[in-house]
Structures are given as structure tokens and as C-alpha cells.
PDB file of C-alpha atoms and ligand atoms in Angstrom:
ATOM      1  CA  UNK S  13     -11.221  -8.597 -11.623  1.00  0.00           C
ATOM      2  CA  UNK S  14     -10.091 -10.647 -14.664  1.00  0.00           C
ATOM      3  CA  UNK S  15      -8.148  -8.013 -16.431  1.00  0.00           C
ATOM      4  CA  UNK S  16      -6.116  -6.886 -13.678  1.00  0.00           C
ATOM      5  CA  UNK S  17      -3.213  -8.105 -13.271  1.00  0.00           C
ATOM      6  CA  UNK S  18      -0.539  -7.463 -10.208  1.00  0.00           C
ATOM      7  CA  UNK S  19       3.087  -7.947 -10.620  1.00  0.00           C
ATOM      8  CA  UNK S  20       6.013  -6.560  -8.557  1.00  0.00           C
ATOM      9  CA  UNK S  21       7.636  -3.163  -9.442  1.00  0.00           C
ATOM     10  CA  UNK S  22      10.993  -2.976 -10.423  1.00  0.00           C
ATOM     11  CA  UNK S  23      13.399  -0.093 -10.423  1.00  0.00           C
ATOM     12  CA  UNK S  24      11.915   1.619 -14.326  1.00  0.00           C
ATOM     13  CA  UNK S  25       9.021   1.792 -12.204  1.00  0.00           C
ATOM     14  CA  UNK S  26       9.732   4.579  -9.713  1.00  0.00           C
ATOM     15  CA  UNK S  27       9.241   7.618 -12.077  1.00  0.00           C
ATOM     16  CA  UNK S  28       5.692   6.338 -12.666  1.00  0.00           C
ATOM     17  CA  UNK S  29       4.598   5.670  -9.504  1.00  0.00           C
ATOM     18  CA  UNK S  30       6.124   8.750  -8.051  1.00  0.00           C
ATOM     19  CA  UNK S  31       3.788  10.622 -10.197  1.00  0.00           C
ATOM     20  CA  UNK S  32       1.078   7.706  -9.978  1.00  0.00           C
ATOM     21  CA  UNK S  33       1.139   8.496  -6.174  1.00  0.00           C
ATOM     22  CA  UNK S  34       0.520  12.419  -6.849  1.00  0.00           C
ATOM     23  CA  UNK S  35      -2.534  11.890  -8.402  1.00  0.00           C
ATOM     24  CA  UNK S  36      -3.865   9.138  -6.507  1.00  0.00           C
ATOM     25  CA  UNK S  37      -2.149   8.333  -2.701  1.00  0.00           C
ATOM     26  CA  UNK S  38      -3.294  10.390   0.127  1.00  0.00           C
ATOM     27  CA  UNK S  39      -0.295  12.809   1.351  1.00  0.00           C
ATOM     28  CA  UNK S  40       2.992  12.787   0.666  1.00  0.00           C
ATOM     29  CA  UNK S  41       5.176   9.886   2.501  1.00  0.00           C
ATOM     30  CA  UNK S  42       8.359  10.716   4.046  1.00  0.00           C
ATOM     31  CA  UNK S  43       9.955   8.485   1.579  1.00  0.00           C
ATOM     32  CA  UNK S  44       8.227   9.387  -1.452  1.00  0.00           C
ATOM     33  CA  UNK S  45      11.327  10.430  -3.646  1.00  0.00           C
ATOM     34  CA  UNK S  46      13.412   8.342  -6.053  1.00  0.00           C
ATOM     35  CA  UNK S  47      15.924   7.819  -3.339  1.00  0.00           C
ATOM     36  CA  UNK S  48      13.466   6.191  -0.952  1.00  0.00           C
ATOM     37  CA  UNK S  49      11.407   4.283  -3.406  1.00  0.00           C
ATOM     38  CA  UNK S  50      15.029   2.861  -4.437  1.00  0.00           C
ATOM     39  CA  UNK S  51      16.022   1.982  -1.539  1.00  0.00           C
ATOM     40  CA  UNK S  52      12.909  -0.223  -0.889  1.00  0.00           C
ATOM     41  CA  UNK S  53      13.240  -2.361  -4.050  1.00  0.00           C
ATOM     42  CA  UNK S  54      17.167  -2.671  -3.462  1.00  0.00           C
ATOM     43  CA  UNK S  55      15.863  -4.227   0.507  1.00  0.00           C
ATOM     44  CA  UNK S  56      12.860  -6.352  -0.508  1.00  0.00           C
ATOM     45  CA  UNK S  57      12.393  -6.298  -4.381  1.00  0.00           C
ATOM     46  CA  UNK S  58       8.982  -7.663  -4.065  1.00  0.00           C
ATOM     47  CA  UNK S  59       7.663  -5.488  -1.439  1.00  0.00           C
ATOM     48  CA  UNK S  60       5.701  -2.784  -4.000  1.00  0.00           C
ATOM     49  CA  UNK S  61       3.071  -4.340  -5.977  1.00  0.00           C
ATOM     50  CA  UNK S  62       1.468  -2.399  -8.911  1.00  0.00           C
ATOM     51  CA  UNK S  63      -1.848  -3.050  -9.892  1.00  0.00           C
ATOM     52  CA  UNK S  64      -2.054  -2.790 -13.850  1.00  0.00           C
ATOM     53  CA  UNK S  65      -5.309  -2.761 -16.312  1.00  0.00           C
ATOM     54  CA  UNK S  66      -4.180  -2.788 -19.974  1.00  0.00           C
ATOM     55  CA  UNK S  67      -0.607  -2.330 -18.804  1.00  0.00           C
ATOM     56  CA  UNK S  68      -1.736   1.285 -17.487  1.00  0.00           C
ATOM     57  CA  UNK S  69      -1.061   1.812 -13.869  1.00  0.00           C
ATOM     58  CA  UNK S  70      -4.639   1.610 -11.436  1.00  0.00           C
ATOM     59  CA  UNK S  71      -3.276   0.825  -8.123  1.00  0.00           C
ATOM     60  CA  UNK S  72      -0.423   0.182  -5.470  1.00  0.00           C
ATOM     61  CA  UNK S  73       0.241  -0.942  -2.348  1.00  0.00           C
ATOM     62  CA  UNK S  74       3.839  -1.497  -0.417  1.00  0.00           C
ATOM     63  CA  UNK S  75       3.725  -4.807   1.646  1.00  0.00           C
ATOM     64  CA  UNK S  76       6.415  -4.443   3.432  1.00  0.00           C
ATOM     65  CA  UNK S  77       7.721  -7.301   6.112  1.00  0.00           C
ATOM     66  CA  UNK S  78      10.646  -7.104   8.123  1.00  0.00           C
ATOM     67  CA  UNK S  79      11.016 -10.164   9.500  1.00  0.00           C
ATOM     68  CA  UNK S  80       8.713  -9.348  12.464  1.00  0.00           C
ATOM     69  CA  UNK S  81       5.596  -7.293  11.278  1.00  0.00           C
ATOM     70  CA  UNK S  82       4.215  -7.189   8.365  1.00  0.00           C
ATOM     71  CA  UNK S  83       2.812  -3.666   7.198  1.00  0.00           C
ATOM     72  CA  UNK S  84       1.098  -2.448   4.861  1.00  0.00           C
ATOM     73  CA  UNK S  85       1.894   1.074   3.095  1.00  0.00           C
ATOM     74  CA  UNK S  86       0.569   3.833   0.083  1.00  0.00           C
ATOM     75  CA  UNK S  87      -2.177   1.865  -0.799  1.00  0.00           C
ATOM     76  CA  UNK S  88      -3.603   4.146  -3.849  1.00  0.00           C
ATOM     77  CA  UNK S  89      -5.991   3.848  -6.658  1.00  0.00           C
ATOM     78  CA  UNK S  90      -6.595   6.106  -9.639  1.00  0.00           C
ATOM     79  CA  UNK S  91      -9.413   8.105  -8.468  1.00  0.00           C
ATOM     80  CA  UNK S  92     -10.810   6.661 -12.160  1.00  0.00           C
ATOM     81  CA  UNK S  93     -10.625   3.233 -11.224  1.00  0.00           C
ATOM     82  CA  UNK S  94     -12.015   3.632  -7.661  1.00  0.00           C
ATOM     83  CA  UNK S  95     -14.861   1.161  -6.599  1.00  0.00           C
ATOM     84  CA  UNK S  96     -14.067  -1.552  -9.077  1.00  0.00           C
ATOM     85  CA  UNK S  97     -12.293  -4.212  -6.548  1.00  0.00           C
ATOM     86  CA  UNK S  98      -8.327  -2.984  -6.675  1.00  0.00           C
ATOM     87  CA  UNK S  99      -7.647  -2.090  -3.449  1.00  0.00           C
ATOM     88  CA  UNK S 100      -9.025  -5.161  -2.352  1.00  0.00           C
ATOM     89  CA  UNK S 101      -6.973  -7.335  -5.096  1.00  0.00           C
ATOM     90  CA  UNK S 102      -3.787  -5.419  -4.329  1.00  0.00           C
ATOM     91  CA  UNK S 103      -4.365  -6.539  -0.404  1.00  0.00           C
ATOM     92  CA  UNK S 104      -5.349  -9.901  -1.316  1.00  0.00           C
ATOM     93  CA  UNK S 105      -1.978 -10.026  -3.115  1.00  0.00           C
ATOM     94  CA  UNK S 106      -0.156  -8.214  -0.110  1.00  0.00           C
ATOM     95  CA  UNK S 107      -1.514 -10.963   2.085  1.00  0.00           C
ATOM     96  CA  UNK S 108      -0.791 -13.806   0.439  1.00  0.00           C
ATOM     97  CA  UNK S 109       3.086 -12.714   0.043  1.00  0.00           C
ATOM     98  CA  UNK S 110       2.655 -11.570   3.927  1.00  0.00           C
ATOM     99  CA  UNK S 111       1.690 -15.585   4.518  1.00  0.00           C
ATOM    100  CA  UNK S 112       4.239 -17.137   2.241  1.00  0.00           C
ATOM    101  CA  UNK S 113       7.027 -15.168   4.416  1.00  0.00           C
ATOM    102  CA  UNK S 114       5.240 -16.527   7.785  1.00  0.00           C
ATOM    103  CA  UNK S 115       3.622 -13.157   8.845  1.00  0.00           C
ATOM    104  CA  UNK S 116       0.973 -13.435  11.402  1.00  0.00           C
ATOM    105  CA  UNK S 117      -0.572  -9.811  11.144  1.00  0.00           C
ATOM    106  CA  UNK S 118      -1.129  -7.002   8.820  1.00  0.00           C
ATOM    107  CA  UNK S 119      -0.317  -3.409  10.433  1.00  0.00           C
ATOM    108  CA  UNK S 120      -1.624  -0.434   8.452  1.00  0.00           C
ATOM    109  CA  UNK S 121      -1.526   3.029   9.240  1.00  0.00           C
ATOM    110  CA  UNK S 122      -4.904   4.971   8.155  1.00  0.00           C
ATOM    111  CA  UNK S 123      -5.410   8.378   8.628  1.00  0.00           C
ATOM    112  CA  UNK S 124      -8.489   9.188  11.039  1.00  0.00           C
ATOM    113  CA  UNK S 125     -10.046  11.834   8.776  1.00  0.00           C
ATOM    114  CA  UNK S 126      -9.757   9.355   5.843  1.00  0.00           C
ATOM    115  CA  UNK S 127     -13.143   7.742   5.719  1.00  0.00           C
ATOM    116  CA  UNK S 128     -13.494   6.398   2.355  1.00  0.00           C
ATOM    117  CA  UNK S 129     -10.071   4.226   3.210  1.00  0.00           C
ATOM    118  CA  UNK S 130     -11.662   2.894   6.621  1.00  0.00           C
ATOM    119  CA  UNK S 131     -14.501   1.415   4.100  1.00  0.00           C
ATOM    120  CA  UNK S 132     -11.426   0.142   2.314  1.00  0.00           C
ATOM    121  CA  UNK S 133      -9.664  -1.863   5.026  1.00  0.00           C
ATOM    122  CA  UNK S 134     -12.753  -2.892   6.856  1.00  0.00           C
ATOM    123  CA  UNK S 135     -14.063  -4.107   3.991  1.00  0.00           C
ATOM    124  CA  UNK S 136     -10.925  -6.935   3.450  1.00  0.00           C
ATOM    125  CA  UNK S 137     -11.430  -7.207   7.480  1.00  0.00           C
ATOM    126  CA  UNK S 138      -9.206  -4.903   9.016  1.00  0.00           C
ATOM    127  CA  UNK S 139     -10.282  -3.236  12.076  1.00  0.00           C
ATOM    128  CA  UNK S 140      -9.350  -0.528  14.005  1.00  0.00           C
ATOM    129  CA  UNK S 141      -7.741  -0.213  17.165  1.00  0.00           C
ATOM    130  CA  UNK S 142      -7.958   2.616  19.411  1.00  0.00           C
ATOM    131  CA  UNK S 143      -5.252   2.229  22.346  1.00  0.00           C
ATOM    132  CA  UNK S 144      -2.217   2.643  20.036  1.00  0.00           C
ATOM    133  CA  UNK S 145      -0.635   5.997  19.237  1.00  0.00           C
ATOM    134  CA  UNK S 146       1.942   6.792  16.954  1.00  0.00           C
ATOM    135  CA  UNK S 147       5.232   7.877  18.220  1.00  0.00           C
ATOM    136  CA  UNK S 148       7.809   8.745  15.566  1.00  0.00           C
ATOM    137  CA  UNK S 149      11.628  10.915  15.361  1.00  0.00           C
ATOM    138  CA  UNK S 150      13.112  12.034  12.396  1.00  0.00           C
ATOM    139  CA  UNK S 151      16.506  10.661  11.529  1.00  0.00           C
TER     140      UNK S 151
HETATM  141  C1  COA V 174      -9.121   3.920  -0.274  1.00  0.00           C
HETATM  142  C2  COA V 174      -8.900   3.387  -1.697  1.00  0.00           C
HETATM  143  C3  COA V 174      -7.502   2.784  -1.805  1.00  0.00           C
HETATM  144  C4  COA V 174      -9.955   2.315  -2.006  1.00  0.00           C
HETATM  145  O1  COA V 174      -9.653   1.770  -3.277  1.00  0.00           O
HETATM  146  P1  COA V 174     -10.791   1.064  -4.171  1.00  0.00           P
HETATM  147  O2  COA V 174     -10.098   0.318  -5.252  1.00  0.00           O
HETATM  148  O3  COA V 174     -11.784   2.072  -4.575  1.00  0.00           O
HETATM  149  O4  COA V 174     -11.440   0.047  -3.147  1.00  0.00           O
HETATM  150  P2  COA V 174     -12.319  -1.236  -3.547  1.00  0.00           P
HETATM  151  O5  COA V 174     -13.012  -1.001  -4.853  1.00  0.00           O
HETATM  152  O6  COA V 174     -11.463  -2.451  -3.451  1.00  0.00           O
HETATM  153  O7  COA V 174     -13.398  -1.207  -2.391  1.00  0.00           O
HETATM  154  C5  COA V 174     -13.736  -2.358  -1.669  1.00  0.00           C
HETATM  155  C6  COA V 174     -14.762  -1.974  -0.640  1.00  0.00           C
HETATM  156  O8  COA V 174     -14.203  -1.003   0.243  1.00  0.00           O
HETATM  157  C7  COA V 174     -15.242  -0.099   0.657  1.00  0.00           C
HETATM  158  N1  COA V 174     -14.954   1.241   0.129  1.00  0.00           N
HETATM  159  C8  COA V 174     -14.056   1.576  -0.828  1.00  0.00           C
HETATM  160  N2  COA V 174     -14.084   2.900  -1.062  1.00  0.00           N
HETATM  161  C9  COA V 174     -15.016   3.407  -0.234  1.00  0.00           C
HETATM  162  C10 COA V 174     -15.521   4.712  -0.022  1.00  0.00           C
HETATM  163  N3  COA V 174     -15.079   5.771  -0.732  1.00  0.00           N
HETATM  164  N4  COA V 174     -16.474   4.870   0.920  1.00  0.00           N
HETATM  165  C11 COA V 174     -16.945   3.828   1.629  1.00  0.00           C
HETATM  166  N5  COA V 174     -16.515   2.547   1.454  1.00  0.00           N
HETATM  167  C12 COA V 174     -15.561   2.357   0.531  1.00  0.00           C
HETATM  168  C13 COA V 174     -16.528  -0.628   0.054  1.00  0.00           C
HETATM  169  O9  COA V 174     -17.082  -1.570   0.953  1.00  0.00           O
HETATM  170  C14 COA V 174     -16.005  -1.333  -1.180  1.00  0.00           C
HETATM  171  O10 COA V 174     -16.862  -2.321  -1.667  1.00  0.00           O
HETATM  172  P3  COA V 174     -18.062  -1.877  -2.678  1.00  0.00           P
HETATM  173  O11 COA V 174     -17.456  -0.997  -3.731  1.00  0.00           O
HETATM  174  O12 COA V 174     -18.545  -3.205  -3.209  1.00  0.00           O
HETATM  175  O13 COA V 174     -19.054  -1.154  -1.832  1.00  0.00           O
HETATM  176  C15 COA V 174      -9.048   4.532  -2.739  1.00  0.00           C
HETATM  177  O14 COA V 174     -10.236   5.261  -2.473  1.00  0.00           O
HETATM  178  C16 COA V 174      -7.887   5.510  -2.748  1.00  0.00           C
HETATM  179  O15 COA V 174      -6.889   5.306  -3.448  1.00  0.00           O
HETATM  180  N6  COA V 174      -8.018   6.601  -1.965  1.00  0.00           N
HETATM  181  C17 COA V 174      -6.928   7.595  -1.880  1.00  0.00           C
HETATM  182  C18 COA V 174      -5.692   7.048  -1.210  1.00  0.00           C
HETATM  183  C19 COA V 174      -5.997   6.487   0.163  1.00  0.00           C
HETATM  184  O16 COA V 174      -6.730   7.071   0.946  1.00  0.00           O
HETATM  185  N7  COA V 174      -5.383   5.329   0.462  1.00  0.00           N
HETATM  186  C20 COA V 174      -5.527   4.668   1.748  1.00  0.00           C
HETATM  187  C21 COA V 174      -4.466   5.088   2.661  1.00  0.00           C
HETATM  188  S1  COA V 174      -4.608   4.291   4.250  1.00  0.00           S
END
């Protein structure tokens, strides 16, 4: 899309997106506070990429690499601006930062109820893979 343009977020950012991700993220992240969002621009200032359409924001995505995997979290489009191409420019952005660090995969977490975002990823060629579960403990 020609009048989109995606930049990294810096740290005058977080109020906006916090509230960005209200409206248009599905759920609430464990991390979804000033503190956490903080804390991920102080580690890897490029990691959140907004997606912005006459400097209004449309669309994010965290691509977040550690060294060892890259991942891929709260992608999220204004439910306005769905169906126009921005997920899919925000994770053509992702990947091409994911391949400039030397990353060899893209892992993304996607609820199973969500249907519209399985569209979403298969659509940029994601797919699905069924032997995996996700085992997690609070710290
Ligand atoms: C999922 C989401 C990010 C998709 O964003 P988007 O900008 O609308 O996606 P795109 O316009 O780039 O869609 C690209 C393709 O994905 C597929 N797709 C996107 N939304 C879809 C939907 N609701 N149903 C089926 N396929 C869909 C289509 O193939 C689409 O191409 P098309 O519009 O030419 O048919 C957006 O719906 C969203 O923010 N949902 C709420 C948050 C969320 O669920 N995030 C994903 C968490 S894993």
C-alpha cells in the first residue's frame, strides 16, 4: 500500500499503542502495560513496528528475535483498516528485519478460535502445526 508507511516505535509511543491494542489486538498480553512495553524497546529498540496511514496509527506487530527464534507477537489492525493489506505489510517488514538478523523461522502464536487471523498468517504462508503445545509458568 503506497501510503503506508512502517517505522519502529519508540518510547512516546507506548501510551498509544497501549490503547491502540484495546481497540484492535485480540486479548490482553501478559505484558501489555507501560512497564512491559518499556522494557521491550529498552532490549531490542526495533522489535515493535507501527504501521501508520496519514501519521494515524492502523497496525502493529512485535518481531521479536532473541538470538535463536524469531517470533512474532500482537499483530493488530484497526478493525477500520482491516482487509486493505497491513497485516501483511507489517509481516513483510517483520521478516525482512527477521532475515537481516540471520533468523531462519518465524514462530507465531495464534489462538485456535481466531479464524479471521489463520486467513491472516496463511495468507503470508504460515502454516499451522499441530504436535506442539504450549507450556508456560508465571514468574
Ligand atoms: C488478523 C488481522 C491482523 C488481519 O489484518 P488485515 O490487515 O485485515 O489483514 P490483510 O488485509 O493483510 O489480509 C491479508 C489476507 O489475509 C486473509 N484474511 C485477513 N483477514 C481475514 C478474515 N477476517 N477472514 C479470512 N481471511 C482473512 C485474506 O486472505 C487476506 O487477503 P484478502 O483481503 O485479499 O482476501 C486483523 O483482522 C486483526 O487485527 N484482528 C484482531 C487481532 C488479531 O486477531 N490478531 C492476530 C493475532 S494472532
Amino acid at each position: 500500500m503506497s501510503d503506508l508507511r512502517i517505522r519502529y516505535a519508540v518510547h512516546t509511543d507506548i501510551e498509544p499503542v497501549l490503547r491502540f491494542w484495546q481497540e484492535a489486538a485480540e486479548g490482553t498480553s501478559i505484558s501489555d502495560d507501560p512497564d512491559g512495553v518499556a522494557r521491550l524497546l529498552a532490549r531490542d529498540p526495533e522489535s515493535l513496528l507501527l504501521a501508520e496511514r496519514d501519521s494515524r496509527l492502523v497496525g502493529t506487530v512485535i518481531a521479536g528475535f532473541d538470538g535463536w527464534r524469531c517470533s512474532a507477537y500482537r499483530l493488530a489492525v484497526h478493525p477500520g483498516c482491516r482487509r486493505q493489506g497491513v497485516a501483511t505489510a507489517l509481516l513483510e517488514a517483520a521478516e525482512r528485519r527477521f532475515e537481516a538478523l540471520g533468523g531462519r523461522r518465524v514462530d507465531a502464536m495464534v489462538l485456535e478460535a481466531n479464524e479471521r487471523a489463520h486467513g491472516a498468517w496463511a495468507a503470508v504462508g504460515y502454516h499451522r502445526e499441530d504436535h506442539w503445545r504450549r507450556w508456560v509458568k508465571p514468574l
